């Protein structure tokens, strides 16, 4: 089964993604990234969009405390379900919602990543497909690997019920390889944006980290490759006040290179960030460190560019 999020796998979404508009930018990429003064706080919610006629693609990221979920999609109030254990006092949750809307399009896919904010280490994760063939997968971090619990409705009669009542269940375990050099902490792909935008000084040297994909680890190298002039336009919400930001900015550009780290006998899977697999580039504002753009290729869909539309900051 493909590891692309369902909203990218669906044939109907091909029409949407193939027609995404790529905003113009000037191609100044040879200059080194300048040092950045410390930043207080950070973003709490980001919305990225791409539109074409009446169809729209949206990616929303929201930081929040770990919360109970009445449907059992994350954890019941008494503690996280299926063996993940109680959340730590400092644990936070990053919720990622990907959706496409338009004539014949109504797709929604969700991820909830529970992590330690001090080092961005993964504690638990929930993936859920709400459209088409529904399923829910919980991932629990353990010392030797990651355990996955999959629940699905047994038939049409269960599809409209909460995931906690679905009766098709399966448990899998994905061990870490014996050689974990360079993997002092295991994070999640979606947390890369959180990590970069909370560094007080943009790194001049490549940043190395390990993340857990769908079934195994990936070793990532994040490099600053210079600057590119953009003309972003987005809404910025601070302390209840909304401001429209439209400015020319020399954004700092990062690239991502990935190396799969499957366990012995395990097939390698492609790395994926928000459905993007290759040529991934992240453009950050040099002062606020807000991610202004995330782009890359998504298999047959070609280049996809997500531009910041709204940011809620501390």
Short mmCIF file of C-alpha atoms in Angstrom, two decimals:
data_model
loop_
_atom_site.label_atom_id
_atom_site.label_comp_id
_atom_site.label_asym_id
_atom_site.label_seq_id
_atom_site.Cartn_x
_atom_site.Cartn_y
_atom_site.Cartn_z
CA UNK A 1 0.00 0.00 0.00
CA UNK A 2 1.29 3.48 -0.84
CA UNK A 3 2.53 5.57 2.09
CA UNK A 4 1.24 8.80 0.58
CA UNK A 5 -1.60 10.39 2.55
CA UNK A 6 -4.98 9.38 1.11
CA UNK A 7 -5.81 12.89 -0.11
CA UNK A 8 -2.79 12.65 -2.42
CA UNK A 9 -3.49 9.05 -3.50
CA UNK A 10 -7.02 9.63 -4.69
CA UNK A 11 -7.39 9.97 -8.41
CA UNK A 12 -9.78 12.84 -7.99
CA UNK A 13 -7.08 14.82 -6.20
CA UNK A 14 -4.81 14.50 -9.25
CA UNK A 15 -6.78 17.19 -11.03
CA UNK A 16 -6.33 19.48 -8.04
CA UNK A 17 -2.66 18.91 -7.44
CA UNK A 18 -1.62 19.03 -11.06
CA UNK A 19 -3.17 22.47 -11.38
CA UNK A 20 -1.62 24.11 -8.33
CA UNK A 21 -0.40 27.61 -9.02
CA UNK A 22 3.27 28.17 -8.21
CA UNK A 23 3.76 31.80 -7.17
CA UNK A 24 6.60 33.70 -8.79
CA UNK A 25 9.82 34.35 -6.92
CA UNK A 26 13.22 35.64 -7.77
CA UNK A 27 15.91 32.99 -7.85
CA UNK A 28 18.63 34.40 -5.60
CA UNK A 29 19.90 31.27 -3.88
CA UNK A 30 23.68 31.71 -3.65
CA UNK A 31 23.90 33.99 -0.62
CA UNK A 32 24.72 32.49 2.79
CA UNK A 33 22.09 32.66 5.52
CA UNK A 34 22.67 35.55 7.95
CA UNK A 35 22.67 35.10 11.74
CA UNK A 36 19.31 35.76 13.37
CA UNK A 37 18.67 37.34 16.76
CA UNK A 38 16.91 35.20 19.41
CA UNK A 39 13.20 34.84 18.95
CA UNK A 40 10.72 34.89 21.83
CA UNK A 41 7.84 32.45 21.59
CA UNK A 42 6.80 30.91 18.30
CA UNK A 43 3.79 29.90 16.25
CA UNK A 44 0.79 28.04 17.63
CA UNK A 45 -1.05 27.40 14.39
CA UNK A 46 -0.12 27.52 10.72
CA UNK A 47 -2.31 27.18 7.64
CA UNK A 48 -0.81 26.55 4.20
CA UNK A 49 -2.93 26.61 1.06
CA UNK A 50 -2.89 26.23 -2.70
CA UNK A 51 -5.89 27.03 -4.88
CA UNK A 52 -7.04 26.61 -8.47
CA UNK A 53 -10.45 27.85 -9.59
CA UNK A 54 -12.98 26.27 -7.18
CA UNK A 55 -10.64 23.57 -5.81
CA UNK A 56 -8.41 24.11 -2.77
CA UNK A 57 -5.73 22.20 -0.90
CA UNK A 58 -5.14 23.03 2.76
CA UNK A 59 -2.59 21.92 5.36
CA UNK A 60 -3.15 23.06 8.94
CA UNK A 61 -0.72 22.52 11.84
CA UNK A 62 -1.77 23.27 15.41
CA UNK A 63 0.27 23.01 18.63
CA UNK A 64 -1.68 22.24 21.80
CA UNK A 65 -1.53 20.26 25.03
CA UNK A 66 -2.28 16.56 24.74
CA UNK A 67 -6.06 16.33 24.97
CA UNK A 68 -8.58 13.54 25.44
CA UNK A 69 -10.66 12.54 22.43
CA UNK A 70 -14.25 11.38 22.88
CA UNK A 71 -13.96 9.17 19.78
CA UNK A 72 -10.89 7.38 21.10
CA UNK A 73 -8.87 8.73 18.17
CA UNK A 74 -6.10 9.94 20.47
CA UNK A 75 -6.51 8.72 24.03
CA UNK A 76 -9.38 8.39 26.53
CA UNK A 77 -9.47 10.73 29.49
CA UNK A 78 -8.04 8.07 31.83
CA UNK A 79 -4.83 7.73 29.80
CA UNK A 80 -3.65 7.06 26.29
CA UNK A 81 -5.12 3.85 24.92
CA UNK A 82 -3.51 0.72 23.47
CA UNK A 83 -0.37 0.63 25.58
CA UNK A 84 1.17 4.09 25.01
CA UNK A 85 0.89 4.96 28.68
CA UNK A 86 0.14 8.23 30.43
CA UNK A 87 1.44 11.40 28.75
CA UNK A 88 4.28 13.21 30.48
CA UNK A 89 3.55 16.52 32.17
CA UNK A 90 5.51 18.47 29.55
CA UNK A 91 4.13 16.60 26.55
CA UNK A 92 2.64 18.56 23.66
CA UNK A 93 0.62 17.61 20.63
CA UNK A 94 1.03 18.72 17.02
CA UNK A 95 -2.16 18.15 15.04
CA UNK A 96 -1.82 18.08 11.25
CA UNK A 97 -4.93 18.21 9.06
CA UNK A 98 -4.68 17.84 5.27
CA UNK A 99 -7.79 18.43 3.19
CA UNK A 100 -8.90 19.07 -0.36
CA UNK A 101 -12.18 20.78 -1.25
CA UNK A 102 -13.96 21.46 -4.50
CA UNK A 103 -16.46 19.95 -6.95
CA UNK A 104 -16.29 16.21 -6.31
CA UNK A 105 -13.58 16.69 -3.66
CA UNK A 106 -14.12 16.31 0.08
CA UNK A 107 -11.03 14.61 1.49
CA UNK A 108 -9.65 14.85 5.04
CA UNK A 109 -6.63 13.17 6.61
CA UNK A 110 -5.30 13.78 10.14
CA UNK A 111 -2.18 13.17 12.19
CA UNK A 112 -1.64 13.86 15.87
CA UNK A 113 1.94 13.75 17.07
CA UNK A 114 2.65 13.69 20.82
CA UNK A 115 6.20 14.82 21.61
CA UNK A 116 8.57 16.26 24.21
CA UNK A 117 9.00 19.96 23.31
CA UNK A 118 12.49 20.19 24.84
CA UNK A 119 14.06 17.92 22.21
CA UNK A 120 11.20 17.21 19.74
CA UNK A 121 11.38 13.48 20.55
CA UNK A 122 8.43 11.37 19.46
CA UNK A 123 6.25 9.87 22.20
CA UNK A 124 3.18 8.73 20.28
CA UNK A 125 1.32 9.39 17.04
CA UNK A 126 -2.14 8.88 15.61
CA UNK A 127 -2.95 8.78 11.89
CA UNK A 128 -6.54 8.79 10.70
CA UNK A 129 -8.21 8.66 7.31
CA UNK A 130 -11.76 10.00 7.44
CA UNK A 131 -12.57 9.75 3.73
CA UNK A 132 -13.26 6.71 1.55
CA UNK A 133 -11.86 3.67 3.37
CA UNK A 134 -11.64 4.86 7.00
CA UNK A 135 -8.96 3.63 9.39
CA UNK A 136 -7.06 4.76 12.46
CA UNK A 137 -3.46 3.88 13.40
CA UNK A 138 -1.81 4.57 16.76
CA UNK A 139 1.97 4.52 17.09
CA UNK A 140 3.58 4.08 20.52
CA UNK A 141 7.29 4.77 20.96
CA UNK A 142 9.14 2.06 22.87
CA UNK A 143 12.82 1.65 23.71
CA UNK A 144 13.53 -0.87 20.93
CA UNK A 145 11.13 0.43 18.29
CA UNK A 146 7.59 1.57 17.59
CA UNK A 147 4.42 -0.43 18.15
CA UNK A 148 1.45 0.24 15.87
CA UNK A 149 -2.20 -0.47 16.65
CA UNK A 150 -4.54 -0.42 13.65
CA UNK A 151 -8.34 -0.27 13.97
CA UNK A 152 -10.84 -0.36 11.10
CA UNK A 153 -14.60 -0.79 10.77
CA UNK A 154 -15.51 -4.41 10.08
CA UNK A 155 -18.10 -3.34 7.53
CA UNK A 156 -20.41 -0.58 6.39
CA UNK A 157 -22.40 -0.88 9.60
CA UNK A 158 -19.42 0.29 11.68
CA UNK A 159 -18.17 3.07 9.40
CA UNK A 160 -20.36 5.71 11.00
CA UNK A 161 -19.32 4.75 14.54
CA UNK A 162 -16.45 6.08 16.65
CA UNK A 163 -13.08 4.34 16.11
CA UNK A 164 -13.18 3.05 19.70
CA UNK A 165 -16.03 0.73 18.64
CA UNK A 166 -14.46 -0.59 15.41
CA UNK A 167 -13.87 -4.33 15.64
CA UNK A 168 -11.10 -5.00 13.08
CA UNK A 169 -7.83 -4.70 15.01
CA UNK A 170 -4.21 -5.48 14.29
CA UNK A 171 -0.93 -4.92 16.18
CA UNK A 172 2.49 -4.56 14.53
CA UNK A 173 5.98 -3.85 15.88
CA UNK A 174 8.70 -2.03 13.92
CA UNK A 175 12.13 -2.50 15.55
CA UNK A 176 14.90 0.04 15.31
CA UNK A 177 18.11 -1.11 13.58
CA UNK A 178 21.04 -2.12 15.78
CA UNK A 179 23.18 0.80 14.57
CA UNK A 180 21.51 4.00 15.71
CA UNK A 181 24.50 6.31 15.30
CA UNK A 182 23.28 9.85 14.86
CA UNK A 183 19.85 8.97 16.28
CA UNK A 184 20.20 10.20 19.86
CA UNK A 185 16.59 11.36 19.60
CA UNK A 186 13.84 10.01 17.37
CA UNK A 187 11.43 12.66 16.14
CA UNK A 188 8.57 12.88 13.62
CA UNK A 189 8.68 14.40 10.09
CA UNK A 190 5.99 16.99 10.86
CA UNK A 191 8.07 18.30 13.78
CA UNK A 192 10.78 19.58 11.44
CA UNK A 193 8.86 22.85 11.02
CA UNK A 194 8.53 23.15 14.80
CA UNK A 195 12.25 22.51 15.26
CA UNK A 196 13.48 25.01 12.65
CA UNK A 197 11.16 27.81 13.69
CA UNK A 198 12.22 27.59 17.34
CA UNK A 199 15.98 27.79 16.87
CA UNK A 200 17.28 31.09 18.24
CA UNK A 201 20.00 31.14 15.57
CA UNK A 202 19.58 29.57 12.15
CA UNK A 203 22.17 26.79 11.80
CA UNK A 204 25.06 27.39 9.45
CA UNK A 205 26.13 23.75 9.62
CA UNK A 206 23.83 20.93 8.40
CA UNK A 207 21.39 19.71 11.02
CA UNK A 208 21.18 15.91 11.39
CA UNK A 209 18.28 14.09 13.05
CA UNK A 210 16.30 10.87 12.84
CA UNK A 211 12.55 10.61 12.34
CA UNK A 212 10.15 7.67 12.31
CA UNK A 213 8.14 7.36 9.08
CA UNK A 214 5.41 4.80 8.55
CA UNK A 215 7.38 1.66 9.36
CA UNK A 216 11.02 2.58 10.00
CA UNK A 217 13.50 5.34 10.78
CA UNK A 218 14.95 7.88 8.37
CA UNK A 219 18.15 9.84 8.94
CA UNK A 220 17.64 13.42 7.75
CA UNK A 221 20.12 16.13 6.90
CA UNK A 222 18.69 19.65 6.87
CA UNK A 223 20.88 22.21 5.09
CA UNK A 224 20.62 25.95 4.63
CA UNK A 225 21.31 26.59 0.94
CA UNK A 226 21.04 30.37 0.83
CA UNK A 227 18.21 32.84 0.40
CA UNK A 228 15.37 33.43 -2.01
CA UNK A 229 13.28 36.56 -2.39
CA UNK A 230 9.55 35.91 -1.84
CA UNK A 231 6.46 38.12 -1.71
CA UNK A 232 4.34 36.34 0.91
CA UNK A 233 0.87 37.49 1.92
CA UNK A 234 -0.72 36.01 5.02
CA UNK A 235 -2.75 36.85 8.11
CA UNK A 236 -0.88 37.02 11.41
CA UNK A 237 -2.85 36.63 14.65
CA UNK A 238 -1.22 37.81 17.88
CA UNK A 239 -3.05 38.19 21.21
CA UNK A 240 -6.39 38.26 19.41
CA UNK A 241 -5.29 40.96 16.98
CA UNK A 242 -5.22 40.13 13.26
CA UNK A 243 -2.80 41.76 10.86
CA UNK A 244 -2.37 41.21 7.13
CA UNK A 245 1.31 40.84 6.26
CA UNK A 246 2.35 41.48 2.67
CA UNK A 247 6.02 42.18 2.15
CA UNK A 248 9.06 41.29 0.14
CA UNK A 249 11.38 39.14 2.21
CA UNK A 250 14.67 37.33 1.67
CA UNK A 251 13.63 33.93 3.00
CA UNK A 252 16.20 31.42 4.25
CA UNK A 253 15.93 28.20 2.24
CA UNK A 254 16.43 24.74 3.69
CA UNK A 255 16.66 21.45 1.83
CA UNK A 256 16.02 17.98 3.22
CA UNK A 257 18.03 14.88 2.32
CA UNK A 258 16.87 11.54 3.69
CA UNK A 259 18.50 8.15 4.21
CA UNK A 260 16.21 5.19 5.00
CA UNK A 261 17.17 3.11 8.05
CA UNK A 262 15.04 -0.04 7.81
CA UNK A 263 15.60 -2.92 10.20
CA UNK A 264 17.23 -6.07 8.75
CA UNK A 265 14.87 -7.78 6.32
CA UNK A 266 12.58 -4.74 6.13
CA UNK A 267 11.87 -3.05 2.79
CA UNK A 268 12.82 0.63 2.59
CA UNK A 269 9.97 3.13 2.37
CA UNK A 270 10.14 6.64 0.84
CA UNK A 271 10.45 9.58 3.19
CA UNK A 272 7.40 11.85 3.30
CA UNK A 273 6.74 15.30 4.78
CA UNK A 274 3.15 16.52 4.47
CA UNK A 275 2.81 14.18 1.46
CA UNK A 276 5.94 15.56 -0.24
CA UNK A 277 8.66 13.03 -1.02
CA UNK A 278 11.51 14.61 -2.96
CA UNK A 279 13.13 18.00 -3.60
CA UNK A 280 11.67 19.27 -0.34
CA UNK A 281 12.43 22.91 0.40
CA UNK A 282 11.37 24.97 3.42
CA UNK A 283 11.45 28.78 3.26
CA UNK A 284 11.71 30.54 6.63
CA UNK A 285 11.34 34.21 7.45
CA UNK A 286 14.82 35.33 8.63
CA UNK A 287 13.51 37.32 11.62
CA UNK A 288 10.26 35.71 12.78
CA UNK A 289 11.30 32.18 11.68
CA UNK A 290 7.79 31.56 10.38
CA UNK A 291 7.70 28.90 7.62
CA UNK A 292 6.53 30.88 4.59
CA UNK A 293 6.57 28.05 2.07
CA UNK A 294 6.98 24.27 1.93
CA UNK A 295 7.44 22.69 -1.49
CA UNK A 296 8.48 19.42 -3.08
CA UNK A 297 7.38 16.67 -5.43
CA UNK A 298 4.65 14.13 -4.75
CA UNK A 299 5.17 11.24 -7.14
CA UNK A 300 3.05 11.48 -10.27
CA UNK A 301 1.57 14.76 -9.08
CA UNK A 302 4.75 16.69 -9.75
CA UNK A 303 5.75 19.84 -7.87
CA UNK A 304 3.45 20.97 -5.06
CA UNK A 305 3.95 24.35 -3.37
CA UNK A 306 2.23 25.20 -0.09
CA UNK A 307 2.24 28.89 0.87
CA UNK A 308 1.53 30.30 4.30
CA UNK A 309 -1.96 31.80 4.54
CA UNK A 310 -2.41 32.28 8.27
CA UNK A 311 -0.20 32.12 11.35
CA UNK A 312 -1.18 32.32 15.03
CA UNK A 313 1.84 33.27 17.11
CA UNK A 314 2.52 33.51 20.85
#
